[in-house]
């Protein structure tokens, strides 16, 4: 017997409709690329998103076609989140920190039809426009008066505010299958090219419900949320959707992510919740500590993307009364997997024991199932001391990559269930709290952003004096990790560190260039001839990178 409840597809547009109807007066505040502070309401967001949806139709965009953005966190980017996905097209958030080569590759792979960009990225657009195969229109996210003269050379250039003005705000959001694709985000693969993760309306809505829960990101209509985590990285951890679902005030920092600018916005807008990678908080803490400042409204901050240092948890908690929620997830997981919300028994603990729990990555939010397995694939029980490979499954976890890239990523268990191998190595305690102990992948995470070690090795190996090169993560006080290039020279060949580093110029983004080179006689190889980077990491674990 079937249930007798209404069938209503879970669509992203319904979030906007809800926010306009029930939280129409709630504010959205953005620091703009233009330099000023912009403020409006959910009602105006909804009206402008409908105008933009009409504009997209006018540009001839069909269902499921991809619309790319290269943009900071701001209200126009938010309008595109709803206008693009809501109208049935797919929002493809490009990471502006990538090298132009990679942007061209990804835009071509995604077959982007229109690309919206913030003015800060004009030089990048100038470098890629004319090289991409499918982009028909480039849209500068500004008013015509702010468009610099040198933008004129970009073929098919349009101006965002012209599109808004030229279109009506009457638009009926189409109703379609909730499993339709809504947005696309590329992850940098450890091997080969980046792979696309294609989210659906259904996966996004389920993820939004889960993310807002009290034991997850804990967001309500009474919060003012400032996502520092970029809207180009896994949909800013879902916060732009949580805003509409809960009616929370949204505050966007634009390009100004330094401690001083963030602190000013936290205070002037009375922000209660924020979210970002540890590196950002280092800058913020340094600023407030150096100036003897306090937070007057901040209650919680979500820290994830890489491990939150225990000292940071304590500084936030003890010095500033800000509760840190340590969270873990992946692009492939929309991204939320675990949040370190405490259980009643933790609240009885002394501070030291409680901080030890809080430094773990946390427990699974409902919707995500996780387990750790040993080398034979057998599940390790919760509470065992041994760490194992972390596998996950759930309705907002990737099933396959866009266009089938990389084949089937899932591991099927005896019951026939597919599990996504995260590449992380972890323990899970008796209370279900997961703790990442290692990463089986070899990518380097600098300031919360991946650097592909294989790409760097391939470049180094192309140098005539290099016999073998391995790129590993070395600890860095500011960026967590930075690339260290370990090189074996060809017999009789000579090359200096500076010459090798100069060899990277123009081949990768500047921030991908290794910080230092270490020359060695040999790189350890495993049984199948693969470089054993874990041994190299051990050898260089105390390596001090030049900090200048
Ligand atoms: P991305 O897909 O770029 O978001 O990266 C996902 C990866 O970042 C995970 O597989 C982890 O290796 C790492 N990561 C994310 N959050 C954390 C965390 N809280 N602690 C340690 N590593 C993390």
Coordinates of C-alpha atoms and ligand atoms in Angstrom, one line a residue:
X1 CA 0.0 0.0 0.0
X2 CA 1.4 3.4 -0.9
X3 CA 1.3 6.4 1.4
X4 CA -1.2 9.0 0.5
X5 CA 0.9 12.2 0.8
X6 CA 1.5 14.9 -1.8
X7 CA 4.2 14.4 -4.3
X8 CA 6.2 17.6 -4.5
X9 CA 9.7 17.5 -6.1
X10 CA 12.5 18.9 -3.9
X11 CA 13.6 21.8 -6.1
X12 CA 16.1 24.6 -5.3
X13 CA 13.6 27.2 -6.5
X14 CA 11.3 26.2 -3.6
X15 CA 13.9 27.5 -1.1
X16 CA 13.8 30.9 -2.7
X17 CA 10.0 31.0 -2.8
X18 CA 9.9 30.1 0.9
X19 CA 12.4 32.7 1.8
X20 CA 10.5 35.4 -0.1
X21 CA 7.2 34.5 1.4
X22 CA 8.2 33.9 5.0
X23 CA 11.4 35.9 5.5
X24 CA 11.0 38.6 2.8
X25 CA 12.3 41.4 5.0
X26 CA 15.4 39.6 6.3
X27 CA 18.6 41.2 5.1
X28 CA 21.4 40.0 2.8
X29 CA 24.6 42.1 3.2
X30 CA 27.6 41.9 0.9
X31 CA 31.0 43.6 0.7
X32 CA 31.2 44.2 -3.0
X33 CA 34.1 44.0 -5.4
X34 CA 33.3 47.7 -6.1
X35 CA 34.5 48.4 -2.5
X36 CA 31.2 49.4 -0.8
X37 CA 28.7 47.5 1.4
X38 CA 25.5 46.5 -0.4
X39 CA 22.3 45.5 1.5
X40 CA 19.0 44.2 0.4
X41 CA 16.4 41.6 1.4
X42 CA 15.3 38.1 0.5
X43 CA 12.4 39.7 -1.3
X44 CA 14.7 41.6 -3.6
X45 CA 16.9 38.6 -4.0
X46 CA 13.9 36.6 -5.3
X47 CA 12.8 39.4 -7.7
X48 CA 16.3 39.8 -9.1
X49 CA 16.8 36.0 -9.4
X50 CA 13.6 35.8 -11.5
X51 CA 14.8 38.7 -13.7
X52 CA 18.1 36.8 -14.2
X53 CA 16.2 33.5 -15.0
X54 CA 14.3 35.4 -17.7
X55 CA 17.7 36.7 -18.9
X56 CA 19.1 33.2 -19.1
X57 CA 16.1 32.1 -21.2
X58 CA 16.8 35.1 -23.4
X59 CA 20.3 33.9 -23.9
X60 CA 18.9 30.6 -25.3
X61 CA 19.9 28.5 -22.4
X62 CA 18.3 25.0 -22.4
X63 CA 17.5 22.7 -19.5
X64 CA 20.7 21.1 -18.0
X65 CA 23.1 23.4 -19.9
X66 CA 26.0 24.6 -17.8
X67 CA 26.4 28.2 -16.6
X68 CA 29.8 28.9 -15.0
X69 CA 30.7 31.5 -12.4
X70 CA 34.1 32.9 -11.4
X71 CA 33.0 34.9 -8.4
X72 CA 33.5 35.8 -4.8
X73 CA 30.8 35.4 -2.1
X74 CA 28.2 38.1 -2.8
X75 CA 24.6 38.8 -3.6
X76 CA 25.0 38.5 -7.4
X77 CA 26.6 35.1 -7.0
X78 CA 23.6 34.2 -4.8
X79 CA 21.2 35.3 -7.4
X80 CA 22.9 33.0 -9.9
X81 CA 22.7 30.1 -7.4
X82 CA 18.9 30.4 -7.6
X83 CA 18.4 31.8 -11.2
X84 CA 20.6 29.1 -12.9
X85 CA 19.6 26.0 -10.9
X86 CA 16.0 27.2 -10.4
X87 CA 15.5 27.6 -14.2
X88 CA 16.7 24.0 -14.8
X89 CA 20.3 24.9 -16.0
X90 CA 23.4 23.7 -14.0
X91 CA 25.4 26.2 -12.0
X92 CA 29.1 25.4 -12.5
X93 CA 31.2 27.2 -9.9
X94 CA 34.8 27.6 -11.2
X95 CA 37.7 28.0 -8.7
X96 CA 39.4 31.3 -9.7
X97 CA 42.6 30.2 -7.9
X98 CA 43.3 27.7 -10.7
X99 CA 45.8 28.3 -13.5
X100 CA 44.2 29.5 -16.8
X101 CA 45.1 26.2 -18.5
X102 CA 43.0 24.3 -15.9
X103 CA 40.1 26.7 -16.2
X104 CA 40.1 26.2 -19.9
X105 CA 40.2 22.5 -19.5
X106 CA 37.4 22.4 -16.9
X107 CA 35.1 24.9 -18.8
X108 CA 35.6 22.8 -22.0
X109 CA 34.9 19.6 -20.1
X110 CA 31.8 21.0 -18.5
X111 CA 30.8 22.5 -21.9
X112 CA 29.9 25.8 -20.2
X113 CA 27.7 28.0 -22.3
X114 CA 27.8 31.3 -20.3
X115 CA 30.4 32.4 -17.9
X116 CA 29.7 35.1 -15.2
X117 CA 32.7 36.7 -13.6
X118 CA 33.5 39.3 -10.9
X119 CA 35.6 42.2 -12.1
X120 CA 38.6 41.1 -10.0
X121 CA 38.9 38.2 -12.4
X122 CA 39.1 40.3 -15.6
X123 CA 42.8 39.5 -16.2
X124 CA 42.0 35.7 -15.9
X125 CA 39.0 36.1 -18.3
X126 CA 41.2 38.0 -20.8
X127 CA 43.6 35.0 -20.6
X128 CA 40.9 32.3 -21.2
X129 CA 38.4 34.1 -23.4
X130 CA 38.9 33.0 -27.0
X131 CA 40.5 29.7 -25.9
X132 CA 37.4 28.0 -24.5
X133 CA 35.3 26.0 -27.0
X134 CA 31.8 26.4 -25.8
X135 CA 31.4 29.7 -23.9
X136 CA 29.1 31.9 -25.9
X137 CA 28.7 34.8 -23.5
X138 CA 30.9 36.3 -20.8
X139 CA 29.0 38.3 -18.3
X140 CA 30.7 40.9 -16.1
X141 CA 29.0 40.9 -12.7
X142 CA 28.7 44.7 -12.4
X143 CA 26.9 47.8 -13.7
X144 CA 28.0 49.1 -17.0
X145 CA 29.5 52.2 -15.3
X146 CA 32.0 50.0 -13.5
X147 CA 33.1 48.1 -16.6
X148 CA 36.8 48.9 -17.4
X149 CA 37.6 50.0 -20.9
X150 CA 39.9 47.1 -21.4
X151 CA 37.0 44.6 -21.0
X152 CA 35.7 45.6 -24.4
X153 CA 38.0 43.1 -26.2
X154 CA 36.2 40.1 -24.7
X155 CA 34.0 38.5 -27.3
X156 CA 30.3 38.3 -26.5
X157 CA 30.7 40.4 -23.4
X158 CA 27.5 41.3 -21.5
X159 CA 26.9 43.3 -18.4
X160 CA 25.1 41.8 -15.4
X161 CA 23.0 44.8 -14.4
X162 CA 22.0 45.4 -18.0
X163 CA 20.5 41.9 -18.0
X164 CA 18.7 42.5 -14.8
X165 CA 17.2 45.8 -16.0
X166 CA 16.2 44.5 -19.4
X167 CA 14.2 41.6 -18.0
X168 CA 10.9 41.3 -16.1
X169 CA 10.6 40.0 -12.6
X170 CA 7.6 37.8 -13.5
X171 CA 8.8 34.3 -13.9
X172 CA 7.3 30.9 -13.0
X173 CA 9.9 28.6 -11.7
X174 CA 9.6 25.4 -13.8
X175 CA 8.7 22.1 -12.1
X176 CA 10.8 19.1 -13.1
X177 CA 12.3 15.9 -11.8
X178 CA 14.0 16.5 -8.4
X179 CA 16.8 14.2 -9.6
X180 CA 17.8 16.7 -12.3
X181 CA 21.3 18.2 -12.1
X182 CA 21.5 21.5 -10.3
X183 CA 25.2 22.3 -9.8
X184 CA 28.6 21.1 -10.7
X185 CA 31.9 21.4 -8.8
X186 CA 35.3 20.0 -9.9
X187 CA 37.6 18.3 -7.5
X188 CA 41.3 18.2 -8.3
X189 CA 42.0 14.5 -8.8
X190 CA 45.2 13.0 -7.4
X191 CA 45.8 11.4 -10.8
X192 CA 45.0 12.9 -14.1
X193 CA 42.5 15.7 -14.7
X194 CA 40.0 17.2 -12.3
X195 CA 36.7 15.4 -12.0
X196 CA 33.2 16.9 -11.9
X197 CA 30.8 16.2 -9.1
X198 CA 27.2 16.8 -10.3
X199 CA 24.8 17.6 -7.6
X200 CA 21.0 17.2 -8.0
X201 CA 18.1 19.3 -6.7
X202 CA 17.1 16.4 -4.4
X203 CA 20.6 15.9 -3.1
X204 CA 21.0 19.6 -2.4
X205 CA 17.7 19.9 -0.6
X206 CA 18.3 16.9 1.6
X207 CA 21.8 18.2 2.4
X208 CA 20.3 21.6 3.3
X209 CA 17.9 20.1 5.8
X210 CA 20.7 18.1 7.4
X211 CA 23.2 21.0 7.4
X212 CA 20.8 23.3 9.2
X213 CA 20.0 20.8 12.0
X214 CA 20.9 21.8 15.6
X215 CA 23.6 19.1 15.9
X216 CA 25.0 20.0 12.5
X217 CA 25.6 23.7 11.6
X218 CA 22.8 24.8 13.9
X219 CA 21.2 27.6 11.9
X220 CA 17.9 29.4 12.5
X221 CA 16.0 32.6 11.5
X222 CA 17.7 34.3 14.5
X223 CA 21.2 33.8 13.1
X224 CA 23.4 36.0 11.0
X225 CA 25.6 33.7 8.9
X226 CA 28.8 34.8 7.3
X227 CA 30.2 32.1 5.0
X228 CA 33.9 32.7 4.6
X229 CA 34.2 29.4 2.8
X230 CA 33.9 30.4 -0.9
X231 CA 30.8 29.9 -3.0
X232 CA 33.1 28.4 -5.6
X233 CA 34.1 25.6 -3.3
X234 CA 31.3 23.0 -2.8
X235 CA 28.5 25.6 -2.7
X236 CA 30.0 27.3 0.4
X237 CA 29.2 24.1 2.4
X238 CA 25.5 24.6 1.5
X239 CA 25.1 27.8 3.5
X240 CA 23.5 29.8 0.6
X241 CA 20.7 27.2 0.6
X242 CA 20.5 27.1 4.4
X243 CA 20.0 30.9 4.4
X244 CA 16.8 30.6 2.4
X245 CA 15.6 27.5 4.2
X246 CA 15.9 29.1 7.7
X247 CA 15.5 32.8 6.9
X248 CA 18.9 33.6 8.6
X249 CA 20.5 36.9 7.7
X250 CA 23.4 36.3 5.2
X251 CA 26.6 38.3 5.2
X252 CA 29.0 38.0 2.3
X253 CA 32.7 39.1 2.6
X254 CA 33.4 39.5 -1.1
X255 CA 37.1 39.5 -1.9
X256 CA 38.2 40.9 1.5
X257 CA 39.2 37.9 3.5
X258 CA 41.9 39.4 5.7
X259 CA 41.4 39.5 9.5
X260 CA 40.7 43.2 9.8
X261 CA 38.0 43.3 7.0
X262 CA 36.3 40.1 8.4
X263 CA 36.3 41.3 11.9
X264 CA 34.7 44.7 10.9
X265 CA 31.9 42.8 9.1
X266 CA 31.4 40.4 12.0
X267 CA 30.9 43.3 14.3
X268 CA 29.0 45.7 12.1
X269 CA 26.5 43.0 11.0
X270 CA 26.4 41.2 14.3
X271 CA 27.3 37.9 12.8
X272 CA 26.4 34.9 15.0
X273 CA 27.7 32.0 12.9
X274 CA 30.6 31.7 10.4
X275 CA 32.4 28.9 8.5
X276 CA 35.8 28.5 6.9
X277 CA 39.1 26.7 6.7
X278 CA 41.7 27.0 9.5
X279 CA 43.9 29.4 7.6
X280 CA 41.3 32.1 7.5
X281 CA 40.8 31.9 11.2
X282 CA 44.5 32.2 11.8
X283 CA 44.4 35.6 10.2
X284 CA 41.3 36.7 12.1
X285 CA 42.6 35.5 15.4
X286 CA 46.0 37.3 14.8
X287 CA 44.1 40.5 14.1
X288 CA 41.8 40.4 17.2
X289 CA 44.6 39.3 19.5
X290 CA 47.0 42.0 18.3
X291 CA 44.4 44.7 18.7
X292 CA 42.9 43.5 22.0
X293 CA 39.5 43.1 20.4
X294 CA 36.5 40.9 21.4
X295 CA 33.6 39.4 19.4
X296 CA 30.3 40.9 20.6
X297 CA 27.9 38.6 18.7
X298 CA 29.8 35.6 17.4
X299 CA 28.6 32.3 19.0
X300 CA 29.8 29.6 16.7
X301 CA 32.2 29.0 13.9
X302 CA 32.4 25.9 11.7
X303 CA 36.0 24.9 10.9
X304 CA 36.7 22.3 8.3
X305 CA 38.4 21.6 5.0
X306 CA 41.5 20.5 6.8
X307 CA 42.1 19.5 10.4
X308 CA 41.5 22.3 12.9
X309 CA 44.5 22.7 15.2
X310 CA 43.5 22.0 18.9
X311 CA 45.1 25.3 19.9
X312 CA 42.7 27.1 17.7
X313 CA 39.7 25.4 19.4
X314 CA 41.0 26.5 22.7
X315 CA 41.8 30.1 21.7
X316 CA 38.3 30.6 20.2
X317 CA 36.6 28.9 23.3
X318 CA 38.7 30.2 26.2
X319 CA 39.7 33.7 25.0
X320 CA 36.6 34.6 22.9
X321 CA 33.7 32.4 24.1
X322 CA 33.2 31.2 20.5
X323 CA 32.3 27.6 20.1
X324 CA 34.1 25.8 17.4
X325 CA 32.3 23.1 15.4
X326 CA 34.9 21.0 13.7
X327 CA 33.4 19.5 10.6
X328 CA 34.6 17.2 7.8
X329 CA 33.4 16.6 4.3
X330 CA 34.4 16.5 0.7
X331 CA 33.4 17.9 -2.7
X332 CA 32.1 14.4 -3.4
X333 CA 29.8 14.7 -0.3
X334 CA 28.1 18.1 -1.0
X335 CA 30.2 18.4 1.3
X336 CA 28.9 17.6 4.8
X337 CA 29.9 14.3 6.4
X338 CA 30.5 14.8 10.1
X339 CA 30.2 17.6 12.6
X340 CA 31.8 17.5 16.1
X341 CA 28.7 18.3 18.1
X342 CA 28.9 17.2 21.7
X343 CA 26.7 14.6 23.4
X344 CA 25.4 15.0 27.0
X345 CA 28.2 13.0 28.6
X346 CA 30.9 15.3 26.9
X347 CA 29.3 18.3 28.6
X348 CA 30.2 16.8 32.0
X349 CA 33.9 16.5 31.1
X350 CA 36.6 18.9 32.2
X351 CA 37.7 21.4 29.6
X352 CA 40.8 19.4 28.5
X353 CA 38.9 16.2 27.9
X354 CA 36.1 18.1 26.1
X355 CA 38.6 19.9 23.8
X356 CA 40.2 16.5 23.0
X357 CA 36.7 15.3 21.7
X358 CA 36.2 18.6 19.9
X359 CA 39.4 18.2 18.0
X360 CA 38.0 15.1 16.3
X361 CA 36.2 15.5 13.0
X362 CA 32.9 14.5 14.7
X363 CA 29.9 12.2 14.2
X364 CA 27.9 11.5 11.1
X365 CA 25.0 13.8 10.4
X366 CA 21.8 11.8 9.6
X367 CA 21.9 10.9 5.9
X368 CA 25.6 10.0 5.9
X369 CA 26.6 6.4 6.8
X370 CA 30.3 5.9 7.4
X371 CA 32.6 3.0 8.3
X372 CA 36.2 2.2 8.4
X373 CA 37.7 -0.9 6.9
X374 CA 41.0 -2.7 7.1
X375 CA 43.3 -3.6 4.2
X376 CA 41.1 -6.7 3.4
X377 CA 38.0 -4.5 3.3
X378 CA 36.6 -5.9 6.6
X379 CA 34.8 -3.4 8.7
X380 CA 36.5 -2.3 12.0
X381 CA 34.2 -1.9 14.9
X382 CA 33.5 1.5 16.5
X383 CA 35.8 2.0 19.4
X384 CA 38.7 -0.1 18.1
X385 CA 42.1 1.6 18.4
X386 CA 43.1 0.7 14.8
X387 CA 42.6 3.2 12.0
X388 CA 41.2 2.2 8.7
X389 CA 40.1 3.6 5.4
X390 CA 37.0 5.7 5.7
X391 CA 34.1 4.8 3.4
X392 CA 30.8 6.7 3.1
X393 CA 27.3 6.3 1.6
X394 CA 24.2 8.5 1.5
X395 CA 21.8 10.5 -0.8
X396 CA 24.2 13.5 -1.2
X397 CA 27.3 11.5 -1.9
X398 CA 28.7 11.1 -5.4
X399 CA 27.7 7.9 -7.3
X400 CA 29.8 8.6 -10.3
X401 CA 31.8 11.5 -11.7
X402 CA 30.6 13.8 -14.5
X403 CA 30.8 12.1 -17.8
X404 CA 31.9 8.9 -16.1
X405 CA 35.4 10.3 -15.6
X406 CA 37.7 7.8 -13.8
X407 CA 35.3 4.9 -14.0
X408 CA 33.1 3.6 -11.2
X409 CA 34.5 5.1 -7.9
X410 CA 32.4 3.0 -5.6
X411 CA 33.3 -0.2 -3.6
X412 CA 30.4 -2.7 -3.4
X413 CA 30.0 -4.6 -0.1
X414 CA 28.6 -8.1 0.4
X415 CA 25.1 -6.7 0.7
X416 CA 25.4 -5.0 -2.7
X417 CA 25.7 -1.5 -1.3
X418 CA 28.1 0.9 -3.0
X419 CA 30.4 2.9 -0.7
X420 CA 32.5 5.9 -1.7
X421 CA 36.2 5.5 -0.6
X422 CA 37.1 8.9 0.8
X423 CA 40.9 8.5 0.6
X424 CA 41.0 9.4 4.3
X425 CA 42.3 7.2 7.0
X426 CA 40.5 7.5 10.3
X427 CA 39.5 6.0 13.6
X428 CA 35.9 6.0 15.0
X429 CA 35.4 5.9 18.7
X430 CA 32.7 4.1 20.7
X431 CA 30.5 7.2 20.6
X432 CA 30.8 7.3 16.8
X433 CA 33.2 10.3 16.7
X434 CA 35.5 10.0 13.6
X435 CA 39.1 11.2 13.8
X436 CA 41.2 11.6 10.6
X437 CA 44.7 10.2 11.2
X438 CA 46.1 10.4 7.8
X439 CA 45.3 11.0 4.2
X440 CA 45.9 8.2 1.7
X441 CA 45.9 10.7 -1.1
X442 CA 49.1 12.5 -1.7
X443 CA 47.7 15.9 -2.7
X444 CA 48.9 18.9 -0.7
X445 CA 46.4 21.2 1.0
X446 CA 47.6 24.8 1.1
X447 CA 45.2 27.2 2.9
X448 CA 42.3 24.8 2.4
X449 CA 43.0 24.4 -1.4
X450 CA 44.4 21.4 -3.1
X451 CA 47.7 21.4 -4.9
X452 CA 48.1 18.4 -7.1
X453 CA 51.5 16.8 -6.4
X454 CA 51.6 14.8 -9.6
X455 CA 51.2 17.9 -11.8
X456 CA 54.2 19.5 -10.0
X457 CA 56.2 16.3 -10.3
X458 CA 55.5 16.0 -14.0
X459 CA 56.7 19.6 -14.6
X460 CA 59.9 19.0 -12.5
X461 CA 60.5 15.7 -14.4
X462 CA 60.4 17.7 -17.6
X463 CA 63.6 19.6 -16.6
X464 CA 66.7 18.2 -18.3
X465 CA 68.7 17.9 -15.1
X466 CA 66.0 16.0 -13.1
X467 CA 66.0 12.2 -12.9
X468 CA 63.2 11.8 -10.4
X469 CA 61.0 14.2 -8.5
X470 CA 58.4 13.8 -5.7
X471 CA 56.3 16.5 -4.3
X472 CA 55.2 16.2 -0.8
X473 CA 53.4 18.4 1.8
X474 CA 55.7 20.1 4.3
X475 CA 54.3 21.8 7.3
X476 CA 53.9 25.6 7.0
X477 CA 52.9 27.8 9.9
X478 CA 50.4 29.9 7.8
X479 CA 49.1 27.7 5.0
X480 CA 49.2 24.4 6.9
X481 CA 50.9 22.7 4.1
X482 CA 53.1 23.9 1.2
X483 CA 54.7 21.8 -1.5
X484 CA 58.3 20.7 -1.0
X485 CA 59.9 19.3 -4.1
X486 CA 62.3 16.4 -3.5
X487 CA 64.6 15.8 -6.5
X488 CA 67.2 13.3 -7.6
X489 CA 69.5 14.9 -10.2
X490 CA 70.6 13.1 -13.3
X491 CA 74.2 11.8 -13.0
X492 CA 76.6 14.6 -13.9
X493 CA 73.8 17.2 -14.3
X494 CA 73.8 20.5 -12.4
X495 CA 70.8 22.6 -11.5
X496 CA 70.2 25.0 -8.6
X497 CA 67.1 25.4 -6.4
X498 CA 66.3 28.8 -7.9
X499 CA 66.6 27.5 -11.5
X500 CA 64.2 24.6 -10.7
X501 CA 61.7 26.9 -9.1
X502 CA 61.9 29.3 -12.0
X503 CA 61.1 26.4 -14.3
X504 CA 57.5 26.3 -12.8
X505 CA 56.8 29.9 -13.8
X506 CA 53.9 30.2 -16.3
X507 CA 53.2 26.4 -16.1
X508 CA 51.0 26.5 -12.9
X509 CA 49.3 29.1 -10.8
X510 CA 51.9 31.0 -8.7
X511 CA 50.6 29.6 -5.4
X512 CA 51.2 26.1 -6.7
X513 CA 54.9 26.6 -7.2
X514 CA 56.8 24.6 -4.5
X515 CA 58.3 26.6 -1.6
X516 CA 61.6 24.8 -1.7
X517 CA 63.6 22.0 -3.3
X518 CA 65.5 19.3 -1.4
X519 CA 68.1 17.4 -3.4
X520 CA 68.5 13.7 -2.4
X521 CA 70.5 10.7 -3.7
X522 CA 67.4 8.4 -4.1
X523 CA 63.7 8.4 -3.6
X524 CA 62.3 5.2 -1.9
X525 CA 60.3 3.0 -4.3
X526 CA 57.7 0.4 -3.4
X527 CA 57.3 -3.1 -4.8
X528 CA 55.5 -2.0 -7.9
X529 CA 57.9 0.8 -8.6
X530 CA 55.8 3.6 -7.2
X531 CA 57.4 6.3 -5.1
X532 CA 56.8 5.8 -1.4
X533 CA 55.8 9.3 -0.4
X534 CA 54.8 8.3 3.1
X535 CA 58.5 7.4 3.7
X536 CA 59.6 10.7 2.2
X537 CA 57.1 12.6 4.4
X538 CA 58.5 10.8 7.4
X539 CA 62.0 11.8 6.3
X540 CA 61.0 15.5 5.9
X541 CA 58.5 15.7 8.7
X542 CA 60.5 18.4 10.6
X543 CA 61.7 20.2 7.4
X544 CA 61.6 24.0 7.9
X545 CA 60.4 25.7 4.8
X546 CA 61.8 29.2 4.0
X547 CA 59.2 31.6 5.4
X548 CA 60.2 34.8 3.6
Ligands
LIG1 P1 37.7 18.8 -0.7 O1 37.0 17.9 -1.6 O2 38.6 19.8 -1.4 O3 36.7 19.6 0.2 O4 38.6 18.0 0.2 C1 38.2 16.9 1.0 C2 39.3 16.4 1.9 O5 39.7 17.4 2.8 C3 38.9 15.3 2.8 O6 38.9 14.0 2.1 C4 39.9 15.4 3.8 O7 41.2 14.8 3.4 C5 40.2 16.9 4.0 N1 39.4 17.4 5.1 C6 38.2 18.0 5.0 N2 37.8 18.4 6.3 C7 38.8 18.0 7.1 C8 38.9 18.1 8.6 N3 38.1 18.7 9.4 N4 40.1 17.5 9.1 C9 41.0 16.9 8.3 N5 40.9 16.8 7.0 C10 39.8 17.3 6.4

